[in-house]
Amino acid sequence: MKNWLTQILGLCMAVTLLSSCEKDEEQVVAKPGRETTLTTVSTNVPLTLDDKDKTYVVYSWTPVSFGYLGEVVSYTLEVAKKGNDFAGAKTYQTGSALTKTFTVSEINSLMIEMGAVQDAKTKEFSPIELEVRAKAALGTSPTADAMAKYSAVTTLAGKPYNANAAIVYPSLWVPGAYQGWAPDKAPAIASGDKDNKKTYEGYIYFPSADKLKFKFTSKPAWDDVNYGKGASATDLSTDGGAGDLEVSEPGYYWLKANTETLKWSATKTTWAVIGSGTAKGWDNETPMTYDPIQGVWTITTALSQDGEIKFRANNGWDLNYGDKGGDGLLESGADNIKVPSAGNYTITLDLSKGAGNYTYTLKKN
């Protein structure tokens, strides 16, 4: 009787253990998760240089469950040129976040990077179509593909703008002895804001000591309001018979004018690059050379991978430029400029088109 009871008890324990093992095995096999749904919210903001800092599009997607208790899911938004089956896709890892926002300048740069064709003569870009999808991966590595879930693909189409094309802002022209006193051929300083018609700034090169006088004109002609020398060295006068304005010596000057307060200033500048991307780091700058024929500052130098640079004047930080948004346009005191990859570069700084149109290029040699 004892043997019979012992056998029955042993059989029951075996069944219990087997059942337990089967449950454990079920826990280590991931259950298929549902696909994520990608939603596109367009802001209807035009793809133009004027609107470069505005939000252009917002992507959001639904969460995915792979069936694990306490699972971690990582999300990535992938963007590629239409028809490439996401080969060479640009990826944006968002961690656990379920949304990604793009500005106008970010989408513009992305479309150019993905292959929008630029006309060699007009410099305009052709329209391009991109494909976008969201990816959910199990675990903390967003690059894991074995069990990845993808959303349906959506299309993003547009025509990129040329970030180096000058935006037309309210301006003052600067005719003077250095260019033959011809307003219609004179360079201009600008407001940098279409709603601002009071304050202007820009850079003018005065090459020789006998040609340092100039005036500001409100049109590229003499038949409107002109600004000459006022009561003091920093004052402007709208009197038609006012004397000429003048800088003290030849050089490259940062000119500023306020047509409301009738004040002006001139600061002589020399320019340099500085940053972790250069051999001298952030402690010492590397001087640039002015090219009077092209009207730009240049330098050819080695830059390091993962480094950053900025442009600054007169060996100090009072006047410096960085790039907000990575669109090739410079702003005062803005973000550091990232070096794309290690190598020898020709760096060009162009401040000739007035406020709002300061640009730079990093060309790998």
Tab-separated table of C-alpha atoms in Angstrom:
chain	number	residue	atom	x	y	z
A	1	MET	CA	0.000	0.000	0.000
A	2	LYS	CA	2.824	2.385	0.894
A	3	ASN	CA	4.570	1.593	-2.387
A	4	TRP	CA	1.378	2.334	-4.313
A	5	LEU	CA	0.883	5.668	-2.532
A	6	THR	CA	4.541	6.563	-3.066
A	7	GLN	CA	4.237	5.919	-6.801
A	8	ILE	CA	1.102	8.055	-7.066
A	9	LEU	CA	2.777	10.925	-5.145
A	10	GLY	CA	5.863	10.734	-7.331
A	11	LEU	CA	3.782	10.854	-10.483
A	12	CYS	CA	1.947	13.954	-9.244
A	13	MET	CA	5.254	15.729	-8.452
A	14	ALA	CA	6.610	14.896	-11.897
A	15	VAL	CA	3.526	16.327	-13.591
A	16	THR	CA	3.808	19.497	-11.451
A	17	LEU	CA	7.489	19.939	-12.307
A	18	LEU	CA	6.834	19.364	-15.995
A	19	SER	CA	4.027	21.916	-15.952
A	20	SER	CA	6.323	24.405	-14.205
A	21	CYS	CA	9.047	23.902	-16.811
A	22	GLU	CA	6.589	24.465	-19.630
A	23	LYS	CA	5.499	27.795	-18.050
A	24	ASP	CA	9.111	28.863	-17.658
A	25	GLU	CA	9.732	28.049	-21.313
A	26	GLU	CA	6.730	30.117	-22.389
A	27	GLN	CA	8.175	33.146	-20.565
A	28	VAL	CA	11.418	33.175	-22.575
A	29	VAL	CA	9.718	33.006	-25.967
A	30	ALA	CA	8.741	36.558	-27.069
A	31	LYS	CA	5.207	36.953	-28.277
A	32	PRO	CA	4.714	38.809	-31.556
A	33	GLY	CA	4.052	42.528	-30.966
A	34	ARG	CA	1.641	44.580	-32.986
A	35	GLU	CA	3.028	46.946	-35.595
A	36	THR	CA	3.372	50.576	-34.700
A	37	THR	CA	1.248	53.192	-36.484
A	38	LEU	CA	3.047	56.298	-37.767
A	39	THR	CA	1.190	59.630	-37.804
A	40	THR	CA	2.370	62.725	-39.660
A	41	VAL	CA	1.361	66.215	-38.544
A	42	SER	CA	2.294	68.901	-41.055
A	43	THR	CA	2.438	72.512	-39.868
A	44	ASN	CA	1.834	73.920	-43.371
A	45	VAL	CA	4.896	76.118	-42.932
A	46	PRO	CA	6.586	76.621	-46.329
A	47	LEU	CA	9.999	75.156	-47.009
A	48	THR	CA	11.789	78.496	-47.274
A	49	LEU	CA	14.891	80.091	-45.845
A	50	ASP	CA	12.780	82.779	-44.165
A	51	ASP	CA	11.089	80.107	-42.029
A	52	LYS	CA	14.157	77.976	-41.331
A	53	ASP	CA	13.716	77.896	-37.540
A	54	LYS	CA	10.003	77.039	-37.564
A	55	THR	CA	8.591	73.550	-37.024
A	56	TYR	CA	7.950	71.848	-40.381
A	57	VAL	CA	6.624	68.403	-39.498
A	58	VAL	CA	6.011	66.250	-36.415
A	59	TYR	CA	6.038	62.435	-36.521
A	60	SER	CA	4.474	60.345	-33.770
A	61	TRP	CA	3.870	56.629	-33.435
A	62	THR	CA	2.042	54.155	-31.210
A	63	PRO	CA	3.927	52.001	-28.670
A	64	VAL	CA	4.716	48.333	-29.364
A	65	SER	CA	4.554	45.419	-26.918
A	66	PHE	CA	6.654	42.307	-27.479
A	67	GLY	CA	4.952	40.384	-24.665
A	68	TYR	CA	7.644	40.512	-22.003
A	69	LEU	CA	7.026	41.623	-18.459
A	70	GLY	CA	9.111	44.748	-17.839
A	71	GLU	CA	10.364	44.839	-21.435
A	72	VAL	CA	12.309	47.804	-22.829
A	73	VAL	CA	11.467	48.954	-26.342
A	74	SER	CA	13.665	51.400	-28.296
A	75	TYR	CA	12.315	53.467	-31.164
A	76	THR	CA	13.953	54.894	-34.276
A	77	LEU	CA	12.618	57.041	-37.090
A	78	GLU	CA	14.138	56.117	-40.460
A	79	VAL	CA	14.197	58.411	-43.515
A	80	ALA	CA	15.437	57.456	-46.979
A	81	LYS	CA	15.106	58.508	-50.603
A	82	LYS	CA	11.978	57.019	-52.168
A	83	GLY	CA	12.640	53.834	-54.114
A	84	ASN	CA	15.825	52.867	-52.262
A	85	ASP	CA	14.078	50.398	-49.921
A	86	PHE	CA	15.620	52.344	-46.997
A	87	ALA	CA	19.184	51.646	-48.117
A	88	GLY	CA	21.400	54.402	-46.717
A	89	ALA	CA	18.577	55.620	-44.477
A	90	LYS	CA	19.132	58.457	-42.038
A	91	THR	CA	18.190	57.259	-38.560
A	92	TYR	CA	16.947	59.267	-35.584
A	93	GLN	CA	17.040	57.314	-32.335
A	94	THR	CA	14.446	58.522	-29.850
A	95	GLY	CA	14.869	55.970	-27.043
A	96	SER	CA	11.455	55.401	-25.469
A	97	ALA	CA	10.010	58.634	-26.881
A	98	LEU	CA	7.153	58.284	-29.365
A	99	THR	CA	7.642	61.496	-31.330
A	100	LYS	CA	10.194	63.343	-33.462
A	101	THR	CA	9.973	66.993	-34.542
A	102	PHE	CA	11.794	68.541	-37.500
A	103	THR	CA	12.385	72.211	-38.283
A	104	VAL	CA	12.326	73.645	-41.795
A	105	SER	CA	16.133	73.836	-41.927
A	106	GLU	CA	16.500	70.232	-40.713
A	107	ILE	CA	14.157	68.901	-43.418
A	108	ASN	CA	15.848	71.096	-46.011
A	109	SER	CA	19.294	69.738	-45.101
A	110	LEU	CA	17.917	66.189	-45.050
A	111	MET	CA	16.447	66.478	-48.546
A	112	ILE	CA	19.742	67.797	-49.893
A	113	GLU	CA	21.683	65.044	-48.119
A	114	MET	CA	19.308	62.420	-49.566
A	115	GLY	CA	20.100	63.481	-53.116
A	116	ALA	CA	18.085	66.503	-54.265
A	117	VAL	CA	19.745	67.627	-57.508
A	118	GLN	CA	21.031	71.205	-57.728
A	119	ASP	CA	21.045	73.023	-61.064
A	120	ALA	CA	24.592	74.112	-61.862
A	121	LYS	CA	23.438	77.421	-63.354
A	122	THR	CA	20.481	78.562	-61.267
A	123	LYS	CA	21.641	76.826	-58.055
A	124	GLU	CA	18.043	75.774	-57.418
A	125	PHE	CA	17.245	72.268	-56.177
A	126	SER	CA	14.849	69.851	-57.841
A	127	PRO	CA	11.918	68.372	-55.870
A	128	ILE	CA	12.569	65.102	-54.054
A	129	GLU	CA	10.441	62.441	-52.367
A	130	LEU	CA	11.515	60.768	-49.143
A	131	GLU	CA	10.084	57.743	-47.355
A	132	VAL	CA	9.649	57.648	-43.585
A	133	ARG	CA	8.931	54.809	-41.173
A	134	ALA	CA	9.088	54.150	-37.439
A	135	LYS	CA	10.960	51.144	-36.057
A	136	ALA	CA	10.477	49.448	-32.683
A	137	ALA	CA	13.255	47.176	-31.391
A	138	LEU	CA	13.228	44.972	-28.297
A	139	GLY	CA	15.929	45.961	-25.832
A	140	THR	CA	18.074	49.023	-25.333
A	141	SER	CA	19.809	48.753	-28.714
A	142	PRO	CA	17.754	50.510	-31.401
A	143	THR	CA	19.879	48.800	-34.078
A	144	ALA	CA	18.595	45.322	-33.179
A	145	ASP	CA	16.712	44.024	-36.229
A	146	ALA	CA	15.917	40.375	-35.408
A	147	MET	CA	12.542	41.134	-33.849
A	148	ALA	CA	12.040	44.703	-35.054
A	149	LYS	CA	8.572	45.962	-35.887
A	150	TYR	CA	8.031	48.657	-38.524
A	151	SER	CA	5.232	51.072	-39.251
A	152	ALA	CA	3.731	51.510	-42.686
A	153	VAL	CA	5.814	53.824	-44.872
A	154	THR	CA	4.741	57.448	-45.387
A	155	THR	CA	6.027	59.872	-48.015
A	156	LEU	CA	7.532	63.331	-47.523
A	157	ALA	CA	7.938	65.434	-50.660
A	158	GLY	CA	9.375	68.897	-51.130
A	159	LYS	CA	11.728	71.203	-52.989
A	160	PRO	CA	14.748	72.275	-50.910
A	161	TYR	CA	15.853	75.881	-50.910
A	162	ASN	CA	19.397	77.074	-51.444
A	163	ALA	CA	20.584	78.039	-47.952
A	164	ASN	CA	23.338	80.182	-49.479
A	165	ALA	CA	20.930	82.329	-51.466
A	166	ALA	CA	20.720	85.777	-49.943
A	167	ILE	CA	17.482	86.752	-48.216
A	168	VAL	CA	16.351	90.269	-49.058
A	169	TYR	CA	16.178	92.341	-45.877
A	170	PRO	CA	15.723	96.106	-45.403
A	171	SER	CA	19.105	97.596	-46.281
A	172	LEU	CA	21.302	100.653	-46.381
A	173	TRP	CA	23.752	101.018	-49.233
A	174	VAL	CA	27.316	102.179	-48.601
A	175	PRO	CA	28.674	104.226	-51.514
A	176	GLY	CA	32.092	105.743	-50.957
A	177	ALA	CA	35.472	106.682	-52.350
A	178	TYR	CA	36.572	103.047	-52.111
A	179	GLN	CA	34.124	102.084	-54.923
A	180	GLY	CA	33.688	105.308	-56.892
A	181	TRP	CA	30.745	106.869	-55.009
A	182	ALA	CA	28.263	104.804	-57.036
A	183	PRO	CA	25.173	103.797	-54.965
A	184	ASP	CA	23.871	101.474	-57.685
A	185	LYS	CA	27.061	99.416	-57.451
A	186	ALA	CA	27.660	99.782	-53.710
A	187	PRO	CA	27.542	96.933	-51.183
A	188	ALA	CA	24.873	97.127	-48.489
A	189	ILE	CA	24.413	96.497	-44.792
A	190	ALA	CA	21.118	94.941	-43.687
A	191	SER	CA	18.681	94.641	-40.805
A	192	GLY	CA	18.574	90.837	-40.701
A	193	ASP	CA	14.833	91.021	-39.969
A	194	LYS	CA	12.128	91.882	-42.495
A	195	ASP	CA	10.159	93.761	-39.840
A	196	ASN	CA	13.156	95.804	-38.732
A	197	LYS	CA	13.768	99.037	-40.595
A	198	LYS	CA	15.761	100.825	-37.920
A	199	THR	CA	19.003	98.958	-37.169
A	200	TYR	CA	21.447	97.730	-39.794
A	201	GLU	CA	24.814	96.024	-39.824
A	202	GLY	CA	27.305	94.480	-42.227
A	203	TYR	CA	30.944	94.359	-43.291
A	204	ILE	CA	32.752	96.648	-45.710
A	205	TYR	CA	36.370	96.465	-46.876
A	206	PHE	CA	38.267	99.757	-47.247
A	207	PRO	CA	41.474	98.937	-49.155
A	208	SER	CA	43.473	102.162	-49.149
A	209	ALA	CA	44.226	105.123	-46.882
A	210	ASP	CA	43.084	107.730	-49.418
A	211	LYS	CA	39.621	106.175	-49.867
A	212	LEU	CA	38.123	105.943	-46.386
A	213	LYS	CA	35.090	108.231	-46.773
A	214	PHE	CA	31.531	107.042	-47.431
A	215	LYS	CA	27.825	107.624	-46.745
A	216	PHE	CA	24.732	105.499	-46.132
A	217	THR	CA	21.856	105.708	-48.625
A	218	SER	CA	18.330	104.357	-48.181
A	219	LYS	CA	18.214	103.284	-51.840
A	220	PRO	CA	20.891	102.263	-54.367
A	221	ALA	CA	20.655	105.876	-55.624
A	222	TRP	CA	21.115	109.443	-54.337
A	223	ASP	CA	17.466	110.517	-54.760
A	224	ASP	CA	16.156	109.472	-51.330
A	225	VAL	CA	17.224	109.848	-47.697
A	226	ASN	CA	20.998	109.788	-47.293
A	227	TYR	CA	23.010	109.685	-44.077
A	228	GLY	CA	26.194	111.666	-43.555
A	229	LYS	CA	28.242	113.084	-40.703
A	230	GLY	CA	26.304	114.430	-37.718
A	231	ALA	CA	27.184	116.667	-34.772
A	232	SER	CA	29.627	114.152	-33.274
A	233	ALA	CA	31.781	111.313	-34.579
A	234	THR	CA	29.046	108.752	-33.831
A	235	ASP	CA	26.065	110.827	-35.025
A	236	LEU	CA	24.312	110.605	-38.383
A	237	SER	CA	22.652	113.457	-40.237
A	238	THR	CA	19.966	113.310	-42.926
A	239	ASP	CA	20.859	116.815	-44.110
A	240	GLY	CA	21.617	116.663	-47.817
A	241	GLY	CA	24.668	118.828	-47.295
A	242	ALA	CA	26.104	116.776	-44.418
A	243	GLY	CA	29.736	115.783	-44.596
A	244	ASP	CA	31.060	112.302	-45.300
A	245	LEU	CA	31.449	109.523	-42.769
A	246	GLU	CA	34.949	108.108	-42.427
A	247	VAL	CA	36.895	105.205	-40.920
A	248	SER	CA	40.343	105.768	-39.453
A	249	GLU	CA	42.487	103.417	-41.544
A	250	PRO	CA	42.256	100.720	-44.234
A	251	GLY	CA	40.770	97.406	-43.204
A	252	TYR	CA	37.702	95.185	-42.945
A	253	TYR	CA	35.036	96.976	-40.892
A	254	TRP	CA	31.880	95.929	-39.081
A	255	LEU	CA	29.522	98.846	-39.721
A	256	LYS	CA	26.354	99.452	-37.698
A	257	ALA	CA	23.740	102.154	-38.202
A	258	ASN	CA	20.521	103.109	-36.414
A	259	THR	CA	18.253	105.311	-38.511
A	260	GLU	CA	15.956	106.022	-35.574
A	261	THR	CA	18.546	107.225	-33.062
A	262	LEU	CA	20.836	108.452	-35.888
A	263	LYS	CA	23.880	106.699	-34.471
A	264	TRP	CA	26.570	104.660	-36.217
A	265	SER	CA	29.768	102.783	-35.421
A	266	ALA	CA	32.687	101.133	-37.201
A	267	THR	CA	34.827	98.329	-35.760
A	268	LYS	CA	37.895	97.100	-37.625
A	269	THR	CA	38.066	93.312	-37.627
A	270	THR	CA	40.305	90.389	-38.443
A	271	TRP	CA	38.910	86.854	-38.354
A	272	ALA	CA	39.986	83.422	-37.170
A	273	VAL	CA	38.688	79.930	-36.483
A	274	ILE	CA	38.873	78.362	-33.043
A	275	GLY	CA	37.669	75.161	-31.447
A	276	SER	CA	38.307	71.534	-30.567
A	277	GLY	CA	38.334	70.666	-34.273
A	278	THR	CA	41.529	72.697	-34.808
A	279	ALA	CA	45.079	71.853	-33.766
A	280	LYS	CA	45.073	74.709	-31.231
A	281	GLY	CA	41.786	73.756	-29.570
A	282	TRP	CA	39.700	76.304	-27.689
A	283	ASP	CA	42.732	78.014	-26.119
A	284	ASN	CA	44.185	79.623	-29.242
A	285	GLU	CA	42.697	80.693	-32.557
A	286	THR	CA	43.952	80.058	-36.088
A	287	PRO	CA	43.976	83.292	-38.185
A	288	MET	CA	42.183	83.471	-41.528
A	289	THR	CA	43.285	85.476	-44.586
A	290	TYR	CA	41.080	88.005	-46.366
A	291	ASP	CA	40.680	87.607	-50.136
A	292	PRO	CA	39.758	91.061	-51.506
A	293	ILE	CA	38.928	89.664	-54.956
A	294	GLN	CA	36.334	87.173	-53.687
A	295	GLY	CA	35.384	89.261	-50.651
A	296	VAL	CA	35.741	86.336	-48.222
A	297	TRP	CA	38.002	85.112	-45.427
A	298	THR	CA	39.700	81.744	-45.998
A	299	ILE	CA	42.052	79.235	-44.430
A	300	THR	CA	43.226	75.736	-45.372
A	301	THR	CA	43.891	73.607	-42.325
A	302	ALA	CA	43.493	70.170	-40.775
A	303	LEU	CA	40.333	69.508	-38.763
A	304	SER	CA	39.778	66.570	-36.408
A	305	GLN	CA	36.851	64.167	-36.333
A	306	ASP	CA	34.132	64.866	-33.742
A	307	GLY	CA	35.626	68.340	-33.277
A	308	GLU	CA	33.827	71.692	-33.344
A	309	ILE	CA	34.736	75.192	-34.506
A	310	LYS	CA	33.488	78.770	-34.399
A	311	PHE	CA	34.476	82.015	-36.098
A	312	ARG	CA	35.553	84.969	-33.971
A	313	ALA	CA	36.969	88.457	-34.481
A	314	ASN	CA	39.927	90.297	-33.001
A	315	ASN	CA	41.172	87.424	-30.812
A	316	GLY	CA	38.197	87.664	-28.460
A	317	TRP	CA	34.631	86.503	-27.897
A	318	ASP	CA	32.768	89.821	-28.105
A	319	LEU	CA	32.103	89.175	-31.787
A	320	ASN	CA	31.718	85.514	-32.794
A	321	TYR	CA	29.523	83.414	-35.064
A	322	GLY	CA	28.183	79.875	-34.915
A	323	ASP	CA	25.497	77.985	-36.806
A	324	LYS	CA	22.058	77.378	-35.320
A	325	GLY	CA	20.464	74.406	-37.067
A	326	GLY	CA	23.427	73.462	-39.254
A	327	ASP	CA	22.025	75.233	-42.331
A	328	GLY	CA	25.170	77.091	-43.359
A	329	LEU	CA	23.910	80.450	-42.104
A	330	LEU	CA	25.821	82.115	-39.293
A	331	GLU	CA	24.280	83.768	-36.241
A	332	SER	CA	25.948	85.800	-33.527
A	333	GLY	CA	27.033	83.637	-30.578
A	334	ALA	CA	25.203	80.585	-31.970
A	335	ASP	CA	26.001	76.850	-31.705
A	336	ASN	CA	29.414	75.388	-32.386
A	337	ILE	CA	29.924	74.046	-35.924
A	338	LYS	CA	30.579	70.296	-36.025
A	339	VAL	CA	33.400	68.934	-38.184
A	340	PRO	CA	31.922	66.283	-40.549
A	341	SER	CA	35.033	64.067	-40.532
A	342	ALA	CA	38.780	64.309	-40.035
A	343	GLY	CA	40.776	65.787	-42.898
A	344	ASN	CA	42.257	68.816	-44.577
A	345	TYR	CA	39.679	71.542	-45.233
A	346	THR	CA	39.404	74.868	-46.980
A	347	ILE	CA	37.219	76.987	-44.695
A	348	THR	CA	35.487	80.048	-46.131
A	349	LEU	CA	33.777	82.829	-44.178
A	350	ASP	CA	31.539	85.176	-46.194
A	351	LEU	CA	30.254	88.267	-44.354
A	352	SER	CA	29.722	90.366	-47.470
A	353	LYS	CA	25.928	90.158	-47.853
A	354	GLY	CA	24.785	91.923	-44.696
A	355	ALA	CA	23.087	90.747	-41.495
A	356	GLY	CA	21.003	87.604	-41.907
A	357	ASN	CA	23.122	86.376	-44.816
A	358	TYR	CA	26.464	85.587	-43.212
A	359	THR	CA	27.605	82.175	-44.505
A	360	TYR	CA	30.489	79.701	-44.344
A	361	THR	CA	31.642	76.527	-46.081
A	362	LEU	CA	33.841	73.612	-45.016
A	363	LYS	CA	35.251	71.994	-48.170
A	364	LYS	CA	37.298	68.838	-47.710
A	365	ASN	CA	40.400	68.763	-49.926
